[in-house]
Short mmCIF file of C-alpha atoms in Angstrom, two decimals:
data_model
loop_
_atom_site.label_atom_id
_atom_site.label_comp_id
_atom_site.label_asym_id
_atom_site.label_seq_id
_atom_site.Cartn_x
_atom_site.Cartn_y
_atom_site.Cartn_z
CA SER A 1 92.39 126.52 100.36
CA PHE A 2 95.10 124.20 99.25
CA GLY A 3 98.69 125.24 98.95
CA GLY A 4 101.51 123.66 96.85
CA THR A 5 102.97 121.19 99.29
CA ALA A 6 102.82 117.49 98.55
CA LEU A 7 102.79 114.53 100.92
CA ASN A 8 104.87 111.70 99.36
CA VAL A 9 104.21 108.25 100.95
CA VAL A 10 106.15 105.03 100.69
CA THR A 11 104.43 101.91 102.05
CA GLN A 12 106.54 99.08 103.28
CA SER A 13 106.36 96.00 105.35
CA GLU A 14 107.33 96.66 108.95
CA SER A 15 109.10 93.28 109.16
CA SER A 16 110.90 92.95 105.85
CA LYS A 17 111.02 96.61 104.89
CA GLN A 18 110.00 95.68 101.29
CA PRO A 19 107.76 98.08 99.33
CA LEU A 20 104.03 97.23 99.37
CA SER A 21 101.97 97.84 96.27
CA GLY A 22 98.24 98.07 96.17
CA VAL A 23 97.87 99.63 99.66
CA GLU A 24 94.76 101.81 99.89
CA LEU A 25 95.70 105.18 101.35
CA THR A 26 93.11 107.69 102.47
CA LEU A 27 94.07 111.25 103.55
CA LEU A 28 91.81 113.02 106.00
CA ASP A 29 91.73 116.64 107.15
CA ASP A 30 91.66 117.70 110.81
CA ALA A 31 87.88 117.22 110.92
CA ASP A 32 88.38 113.60 109.70
CA GLU A 33 86.84 114.44 106.40
CA LYS A 34 88.24 112.59 103.33
CA ILE A 35 90.40 114.80 101.14
CA ASP A 36 91.83 112.21 98.73
CA ALA A 37 92.47 108.55 98.24
CA GLN A 38 95.37 106.84 96.41
CA THR A 39 96.67 103.35 95.90
CA SER A 40 100.39 102.68 96.25
CA ASN A 41 102.21 101.74 93.07
CA PHE A 42 104.54 98.81 92.41
CA SER A 43 107.36 100.72 94.36
CA GLY A 44 105.01 101.28 97.35
CA GLU A 45 104.76 105.07 96.48
CA ALA A 46 101.78 107.43 96.39
CA ALA A 47 101.49 111.23 96.46
CA PHE A 48 98.97 113.69 97.71
CA PRO A 49 99.72 117.03 96.02
CA GLY A 50 98.31 120.48 96.75
CA LEU A 51 98.29 120.36 100.56
CA ASN A 52 98.68 123.24 103.02
CA GLU A 53 101.91 122.64 105.04
CA THR A 54 100.42 124.35 108.11
CA ASN A 55 97.42 121.97 108.37
CA THR A 56 97.39 118.61 110.15
CA TYR A 57 96.31 115.52 108.21
CA THR A 58 95.63 111.90 109.02
CA LEU A 59 96.71 109.09 106.73
CA LEU A 60 94.95 105.79 106.79
CA ALA A 61 96.61 102.71 105.19
CA TYR A 62 94.90 99.46 104.48
CA SER A 63 95.89 96.25 102.78
CA SER A 64 94.15 92.95 103.07
CA ASN A 65 97.29 91.13 104.17
CA PHE A 66 98.25 93.63 106.92
CA PHE A 67 96.78 95.40 109.89
CA PRO A 68 95.37 98.87 109.13
CA LYS A 69 97.46 101.81 110.21
CA ARG A 70 96.51 105.45 111.14
CA VAL A 71 99.26 108.11 111.20
CA ASN A 72 98.98 111.89 111.90
CA VAL A 73 101.15 113.83 109.47
#
């Protein structure tokens, strides 16, 4: 079951550190099952509410102008 913890994400360019809008973000559980998907806003921000802080998640980030990234959170 889900708790009340949120994962707040800020997407940014690794080289310029500027926020990236329109990045497709997918949150996976520890079995690599999709939990939620968001798109970063104009400030590069997205939120995944209602998570259990004791679980491990994987965040996938994709934008057509950048290499995809996979991060365990």
